[in-house]
C-alpha cells in the first residue's frame, strides 16, 4: 500500500466499514501548532479542501466536528507546557471516498477521549465532554484508535456519509 496516507488509514480501518486505503479518491492533511488559533486554521483548511472537492454543502457540519476534535486535542492531549511551543504536535487529516468523508485528528496522547456521560461525575462536566457530544450528533459515526510504532499517540476520527 504505497498510497499517501496508508499509514494513517491503517488504524482507522479497524473502526470503519471495510475500506480499501488505495481507493481513497482524495486526501489532504495539515500540521497544526499547539495554539488555540490552530482551530481557526483547521476550519480554513477544511473550507478550502471541501471547496476543492466540491463538498461545500457539507462545510458547516464538518467544520463544527473538526473544530471540536482539534479543540479536544489541544485542550486534553497536549502537556500543559506544549501550548506555548510553536511545534505542530496535532495533525488534521481529511480523506474522501465516493460515498464518505473522514476527518481525523492525530495527537501525541494515548489517553482515550472522554465523552460527556463519562465525565458526568466531575465538576466541570457542563463544559468538558460537550465536544464529543456534538461530534456524535453531527457525524454519522466516530471513534478513536491508539497509534503504534514511530507515530505514537492516537487518532480520533469522524465519518460523514456523502450523497
Short mmCIF file of C-alpha atoms in Angstrom, two decimals:
data_model
loop_
_atom_site.label_atom_id
_atom_site.label_comp_id
_atom_site.label_asym_id
_atom_site.label_seq_id
_atom_site.Cartn_x
_atom_site.Cartn_y
_atom_site.Cartn_z
CA UNK A 1 0.00 0.00 0.00
CA UNK A 2 2.10 2.84 -1.24
CA UNK A 3 -0.62 5.48 -1.36
CA UNK A 4 -0.05 8.60 0.67
CA UNK A 5 -2.00 8.31 3.88
CA UNK A 6 -1.99 4.50 4.10
CA UNK A 7 -0.12 4.58 7.40
CA UNK A 8 -2.71 6.97 8.74
CA UNK A 9 -5.58 4.86 7.47
CA UNK A 10 -4.41 1.58 8.93
CA UNK A 11 -5.71 2.19 12.48
CA UNK A 12 -8.83 3.86 11.10
CA UNK A 13 -9.82 0.75 9.16
CA UNK A 14 -10.48 -1.18 12.38
CA UNK A 15 -13.34 1.13 13.32
CA UNK A 16 -14.78 1.94 9.91
CA UNK A 17 -16.77 -0.04 7.36
CA UNK A 18 -14.39 -2.05 5.13
CA UNK A 19 -12.45 0.47 3.06
CA UNK A 20 -9.59 -0.13 0.69
CA UNK A 21 -6.98 2.56 1.53
CA UNK A 22 -5.83 2.60 -2.11
CA UNK A 23 -9.38 3.61 -3.08
CA UNK A 24 -9.13 6.97 -1.32
CA UNK A 25 -10.02 9.43 -4.05
CA UNK A 26 -8.78 12.50 -2.17
CA UNK A 27 -6.68 13.04 0.92
CA UNK A 28 -5.26 16.16 2.49
CA UNK A 29 -3.64 16.92 5.81
CA UNK A 30 -2.21 19.84 7.71
CA UNK A 31 0.02 20.12 10.77
CA UNK A 32 -1.42 22.38 13.46
CA UNK A 33 0.58 24.35 16.03
CA UNK A 34 -0.11 23.90 19.73
CA UNK A 35 -2.02 27.18 19.97
CA UNK A 36 -5.75 27.78 20.12
CA UNK A 37 -5.59 29.80 16.88
CA UNK A 38 -4.98 26.39 15.28
CA UNK A 39 -8.75 25.79 15.44
CA UNK A 40 -9.32 28.72 13.06
CA UNK A 41 -6.56 27.38 10.78
CA UNK A 42 -8.18 23.93 10.81
CA UNK A 43 -11.53 25.45 9.79
CA UNK A 44 -9.90 27.43 6.96
CA UNK A 45 -8.07 24.30 5.76
CA UNK A 46 -11.35 22.36 5.89
CA UNK A 47 -13.17 25.06 3.90
CA UNK A 48 -10.56 25.20 1.15
CA UNK A 49 -10.28 21.39 0.97
CA UNK A 50 -14.05 20.82 0.80
CA UNK A 51 -14.38 23.58 -1.81
CA UNK A 52 -11.68 21.90 -3.91
CA UNK A 53 -13.53 18.58 -3.55
CA UNK A 54 -16.88 20.25 -4.41
CA UNK A 55 -18.33 19.41 -0.98
CA UNK A 56 -19.09 23.00 0.09
CA UNK A 57 -22.59 21.95 1.15
CA UNK A 58 -21.08 19.80 3.94
CA UNK A 59 -18.85 22.56 5.33
CA UNK A 60 -20.96 23.60 8.34
CA UNK A 61 -21.27 20.12 9.85
CA UNK A 62 -17.73 19.04 9.01
CA UNK A 63 -16.18 22.30 10.26
CA UNK A 64 -18.05 22.03 13.55
CA UNK A 65 -16.73 18.48 14.07
CA UNK A 66 -13.19 19.46 13.00
CA UNK A 67 -13.28 22.39 15.45
CA UNK A 68 -14.32 20.12 18.31
CA UNK A 69 -11.75 17.41 17.52
CA UNK A 70 -8.91 19.94 17.23
CA UNK A 71 -10.02 21.77 20.39
CA UNK A 72 -10.11 18.46 22.29
CA UNK A 73 -6.61 17.59 21.07
CA UNK A 74 -5.24 20.98 22.13
CA UNK A 75 -7.06 21.02 25.46
CA UNK A 76 -6.70 17.42 26.61
CA UNK A 77 -3.96 15.66 24.65
CA UNK A 78 -1.00 18.00 24.99
CA UNK A 79 1.20 18.56 28.03
CA UNK A 80 0.48 21.95 29.61
CA UNK A 81 3.82 23.45 28.54
CA UNK A 82 3.31 22.47 24.88
CA UNK A 83 0.72 25.18 24.27
CA UNK A 84 3.42 27.86 24.41
CA UNK A 85 5.62 25.95 21.98
CA UNK A 86 5.49 26.53 18.22
CA UNK A 87 5.75 22.82 17.44
CA UNK A 88 2.96 21.18 15.45
CA UNK A 89 2.03 18.10 17.50
CA UNK A 90 -1.54 17.88 16.18
CA UNK A 91 -2.39 16.90 12.60
CA UNK A 92 -5.73 17.10 10.80
CA UNK A 93 -6.40 14.61 8.01
CA UNK A 94 -9.34 14.81 5.59
CA UNK A 95 -9.98 11.74 3.44
CA UNK A 96 -12.68 11.30 0.85
CA UNK A 97 -14.12 8.25 -0.81
CA UNK A 98 -17.02 8.34 -3.28
CA UNK A 99 -19.60 7.82 -0.52
CA UNK A 100 -17.90 9.02 2.65
CA UNK A 101 -15.66 11.66 4.13
CA UNK A 102 -13.47 11.07 7.18
CA UNK A 103 -11.86 13.76 9.27
CA UNK A 104 -9.20 12.50 11.64
CA UNK A 105 -7.12 14.36 14.20
CA UNK A 106 -3.86 12.85 15.40
CA UNK A 107 -2.33 13.92 18.71
CA UNK A 108 0.54 12.68 20.91
CA UNK A 109 -1.60 11.36 23.79
CA UNK A 110 -2.52 7.69 24.29
CA UNK A 111 -5.44 8.68 26.56
CA UNK A 112 -8.92 7.86 25.30
CA UNK A 113 -11.26 10.75 24.52
CA UNK A 114 -13.82 11.12 27.31
CA UNK A 115 -17.46 11.74 26.42
CA UNK A 116 -19.90 13.81 28.44
CA UNK A 117 -21.53 10.78 30.09
CA UNK A 118 -18.18 9.54 31.37
CA UNK A 119 -17.42 12.96 32.88
CA UNK A 120 -20.83 13.39 34.49
CA UNK A 121 -19.33 12.99 37.95
CA UNK A 122 -16.77 15.74 37.51
CA UNK A 123 -17.40 19.36 38.49
CA UNK A 124 -16.63 20.72 35.02
CA UNK A 125 -18.85 18.26 33.14
CA UNK A 126 -21.02 21.07 31.76
CA UNK A 127 -18.10 22.36 29.70
CA UNK A 128 -15.94 19.30 29.05
CA UNK A 129 -17.33 16.40 27.10
CA UNK A 130 -19.71 18.62 25.16
CA UNK A 131 -17.39 18.48 22.15
CA UNK A 132 -17.73 14.73 21.72
CA UNK A 133 -21.50 15.03 22.18
CA UNK A 134 -21.51 17.47 19.23
CA UNK A 135 -19.26 15.18 17.19
CA UNK A 136 -21.66 12.31 17.88
CA UNK A 137 -24.64 14.49 16.89
CA UNK A 138 -23.26 15.83 13.59
CA UNK A 139 -21.12 12.95 12.26
CA UNK A 140 -22.55 9.62 11.12
CA UNK A 141 -20.07 7.79 13.34
CA UNK A 142 -16.86 8.47 15.22
CA UNK A 143 -14.19 6.60 17.13
CA UNK A 144 -10.54 6.56 18.08
CA UNK A 145 -7.53 4.26 17.99
CA UNK A 146 -4.09 4.35 19.58
CA UNK A 147 -1.28 4.57 17.04
CA UNK A 148 1.60 2.12 17.28
CA UNK A 149 5.17 2.43 16.11
CA UNK A 150 7.01 5.65 15.42
CA UNK A 151 3.88 7.79 15.22
CA UNK A 152 2.66 7.13 18.75
CA UNK A 153 -0.31 8.93 20.24
CA UNK A 154 -3.82 8.39 18.92
CA UNK A 155 -6.18 9.34 16.15
CA UNK A 156 -9.78 10.45 16.73
CA UNK A 157 -11.95 10.22 13.62
CA UNK A 158 -15.42 11.18 12.46
CA UNK A 159 -17.17 9.77 9.39
CA UNK A 160 -19.70 11.60 7.21
CA UNK A 161 -21.73 9.74 4.61
CA UNK A 162 -21.92 11.56 1.26
CA UNK A 163 -24.96 11.57 -1.01
#
